[in-house]
Short mmCIF file of C-alpha atoms in Angstrom, two decimals:
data_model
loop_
_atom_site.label_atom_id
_atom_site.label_comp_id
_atom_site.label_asym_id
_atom_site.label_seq_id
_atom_site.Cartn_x
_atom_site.Cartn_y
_atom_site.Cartn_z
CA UNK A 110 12.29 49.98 32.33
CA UNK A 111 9.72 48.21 34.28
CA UNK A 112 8.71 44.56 33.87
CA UNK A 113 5.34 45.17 32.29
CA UNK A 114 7.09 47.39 29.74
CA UNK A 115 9.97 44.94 29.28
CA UNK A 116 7.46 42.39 28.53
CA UNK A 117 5.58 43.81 26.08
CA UNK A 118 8.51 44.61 24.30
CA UNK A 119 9.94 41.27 23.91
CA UNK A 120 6.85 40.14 22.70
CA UNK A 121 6.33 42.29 20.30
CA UNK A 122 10.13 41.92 19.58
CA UNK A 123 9.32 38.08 18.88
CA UNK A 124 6.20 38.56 16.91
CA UNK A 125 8.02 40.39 14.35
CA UNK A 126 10.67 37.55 14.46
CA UNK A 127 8.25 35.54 13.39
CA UNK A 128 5.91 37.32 10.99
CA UNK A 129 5.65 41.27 11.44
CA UNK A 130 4.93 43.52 14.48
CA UNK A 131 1.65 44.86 15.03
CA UNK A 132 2.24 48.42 14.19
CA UNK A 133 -0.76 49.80 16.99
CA UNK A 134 0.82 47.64 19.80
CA UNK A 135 4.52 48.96 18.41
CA UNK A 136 3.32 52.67 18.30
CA UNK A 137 1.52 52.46 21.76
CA UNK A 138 4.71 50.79 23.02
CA UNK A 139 6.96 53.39 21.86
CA UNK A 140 4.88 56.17 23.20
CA UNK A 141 4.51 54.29 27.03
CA UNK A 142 8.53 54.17 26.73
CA UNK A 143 8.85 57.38 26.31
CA UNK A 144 6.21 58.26 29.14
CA UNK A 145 8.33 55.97 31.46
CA UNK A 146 11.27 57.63 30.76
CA UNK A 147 13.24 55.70 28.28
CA UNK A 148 13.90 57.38 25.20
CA UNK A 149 16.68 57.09 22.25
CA UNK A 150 15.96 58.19 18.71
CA UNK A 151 14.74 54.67 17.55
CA UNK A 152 11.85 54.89 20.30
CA UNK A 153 11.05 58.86 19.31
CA UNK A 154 10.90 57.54 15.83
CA UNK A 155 8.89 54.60 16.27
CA UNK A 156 6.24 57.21 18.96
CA UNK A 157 6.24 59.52 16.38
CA UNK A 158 4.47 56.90 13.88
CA UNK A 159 1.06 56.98 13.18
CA UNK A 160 -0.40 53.80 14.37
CA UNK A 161 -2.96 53.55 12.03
CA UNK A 162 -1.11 54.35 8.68
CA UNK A 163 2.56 52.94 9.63
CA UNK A 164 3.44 49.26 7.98
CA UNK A 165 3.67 46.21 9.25
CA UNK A 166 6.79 45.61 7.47
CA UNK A 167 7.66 49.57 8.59
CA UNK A 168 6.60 49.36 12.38
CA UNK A 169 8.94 46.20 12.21
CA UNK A 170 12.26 47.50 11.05
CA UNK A 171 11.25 50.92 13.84
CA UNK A 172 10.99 48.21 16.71
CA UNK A 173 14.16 46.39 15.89
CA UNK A 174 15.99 49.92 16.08
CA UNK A 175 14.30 50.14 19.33
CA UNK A 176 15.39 46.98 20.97
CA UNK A 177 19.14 47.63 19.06
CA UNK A 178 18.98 51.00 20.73
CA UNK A 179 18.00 49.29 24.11
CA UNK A 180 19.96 46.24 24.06
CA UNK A 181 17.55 44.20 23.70
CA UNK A 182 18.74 40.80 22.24
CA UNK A 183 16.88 38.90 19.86
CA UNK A 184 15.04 35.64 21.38
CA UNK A 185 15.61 32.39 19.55
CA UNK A 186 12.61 30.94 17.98
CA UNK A 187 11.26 28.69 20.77
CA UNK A 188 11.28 31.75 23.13
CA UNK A 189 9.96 33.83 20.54
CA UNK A 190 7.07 31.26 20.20
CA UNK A 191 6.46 31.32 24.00
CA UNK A 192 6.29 35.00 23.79
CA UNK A 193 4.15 35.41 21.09
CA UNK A 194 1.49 32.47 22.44
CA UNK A 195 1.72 33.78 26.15
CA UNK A 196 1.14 37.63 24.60
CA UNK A 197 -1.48 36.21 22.63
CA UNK A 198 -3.49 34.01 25.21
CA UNK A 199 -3.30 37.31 28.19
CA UNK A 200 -4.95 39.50 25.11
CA UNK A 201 -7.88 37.08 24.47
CA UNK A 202 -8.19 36.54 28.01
CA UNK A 203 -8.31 40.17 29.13
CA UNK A 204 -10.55 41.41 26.23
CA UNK A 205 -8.50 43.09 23.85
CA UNK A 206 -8.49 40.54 21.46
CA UNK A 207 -11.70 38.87 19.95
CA UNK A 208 -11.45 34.67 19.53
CA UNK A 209 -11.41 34.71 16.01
CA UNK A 210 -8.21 36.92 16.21
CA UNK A 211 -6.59 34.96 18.90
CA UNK A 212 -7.32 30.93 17.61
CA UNK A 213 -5.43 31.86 14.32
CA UNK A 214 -2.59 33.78 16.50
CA UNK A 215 -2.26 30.82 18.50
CA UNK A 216 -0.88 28.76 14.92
CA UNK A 217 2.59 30.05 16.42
CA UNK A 218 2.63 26.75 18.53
CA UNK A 219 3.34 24.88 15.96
CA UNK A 220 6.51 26.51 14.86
CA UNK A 221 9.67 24.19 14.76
CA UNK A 222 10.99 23.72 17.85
CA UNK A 223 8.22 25.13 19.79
CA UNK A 224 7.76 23.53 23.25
CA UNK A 225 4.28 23.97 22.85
CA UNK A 226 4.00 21.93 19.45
CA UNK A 227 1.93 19.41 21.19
CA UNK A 228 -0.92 21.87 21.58
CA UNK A 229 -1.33 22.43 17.53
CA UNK A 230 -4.17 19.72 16.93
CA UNK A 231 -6.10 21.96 19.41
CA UNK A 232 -5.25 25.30 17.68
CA UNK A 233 -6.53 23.21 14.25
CA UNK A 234 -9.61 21.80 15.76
CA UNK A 235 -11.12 25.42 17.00
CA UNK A 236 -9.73 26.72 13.69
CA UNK A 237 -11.12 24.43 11.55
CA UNK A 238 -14.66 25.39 14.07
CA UNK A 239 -14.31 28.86 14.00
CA UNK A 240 -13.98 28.84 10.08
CA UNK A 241 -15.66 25.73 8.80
CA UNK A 242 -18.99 25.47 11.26
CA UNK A 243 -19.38 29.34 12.02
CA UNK A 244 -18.60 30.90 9.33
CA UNK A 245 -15.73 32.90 10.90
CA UNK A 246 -17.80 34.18 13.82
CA UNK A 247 -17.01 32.51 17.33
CA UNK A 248 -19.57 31.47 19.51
CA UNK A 249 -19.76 31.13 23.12
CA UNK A 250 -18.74 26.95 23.08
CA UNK A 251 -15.47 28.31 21.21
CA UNK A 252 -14.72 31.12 23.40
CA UNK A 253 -15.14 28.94 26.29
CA UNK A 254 -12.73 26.62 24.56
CA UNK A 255 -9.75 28.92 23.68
CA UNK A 256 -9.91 30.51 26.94
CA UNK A 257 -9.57 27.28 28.28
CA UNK A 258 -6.85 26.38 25.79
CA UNK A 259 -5.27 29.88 26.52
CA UNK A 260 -5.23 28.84 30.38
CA UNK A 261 -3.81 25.33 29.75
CA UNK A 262 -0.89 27.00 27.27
CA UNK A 263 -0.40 30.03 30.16
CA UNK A 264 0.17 27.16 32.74
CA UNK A 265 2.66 25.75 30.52
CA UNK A 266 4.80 28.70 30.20
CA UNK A 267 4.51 28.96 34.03
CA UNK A 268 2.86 32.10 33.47
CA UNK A 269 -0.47 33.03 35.64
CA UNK A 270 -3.49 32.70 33.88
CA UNK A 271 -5.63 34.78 36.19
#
């Protein structure tokens, strides 16, 4: 399995550690495995999902038969954290998130234990923007502030933020 695939599968791996997988991202994920060439019955299963209809809960249990059919060993929580906020900050950054998705995402860095717990009063502060003084819609001064808040937590996890 390539990097690109490993990686999205321990992220997705530590987002449902920590709350539940995203059942598109887990579906999609599945299906690329199989195109790369790594199959089992746990990733034909989880391919075979609709990613529209399957359950968060559902999609889930399907990816942790996938990494148990792969090896894949469960992170602890402050790598799971990393994960998550690294997976997080590349989707708002390349598009495929929108800011109001990714500033309440980003809570994760303020799980226990999280090397990244200093950054929380940030998360907070464009939360309490996004929600309190725009309604819930982002506007250009907050997307110009999580992206550089996304860059600053990238840099951290000695990941490039390009």
């Amino acid at each position: 399995m390539d990097d690109g695939l490993l990686r999205r599968l321990r992220a997705e791996q530590a987002r449902a550690l920590l709350d539940d997988a995203d059942p598109h991202h887990a579906v999609m994920l599945a299906c690329d495995l199989l195109v790369a060439g790594v199959d089992g019955d746990a990733v034909v299963a989880l391919a075979a999902e609709s990613a529209r209809t399957l359950p968060a809960h559902d999609a889930s249990r399907r990816l942790a038969a996938v990494t148990a059919e792969l090896g894949v060993p469960e992170p602890d929580l402050p790598t799971a954290v990393a994960l998550v906020a690294a997976d997080t900050c590349e989707r708002f950054l390349d598009g495929s998130i929108p800011a109001e998705v990714g500033t309440h995402r980003l809570y994760v860095v303020g799980y226990e234990g999280s090397r990244l717990d200093d950054l929380l009063p940030a998360v907070a502060a464009l939360a309490r923007r996004l929600e309190d003084d725009l309604g819930g819609r982002a506007d250009d001064d907050l997307r110009t502030r999580l992206a550089a808040l996304a860059r600053t937590i990238l840099n951290r996890l000695g990941r490039d933020p390009a």
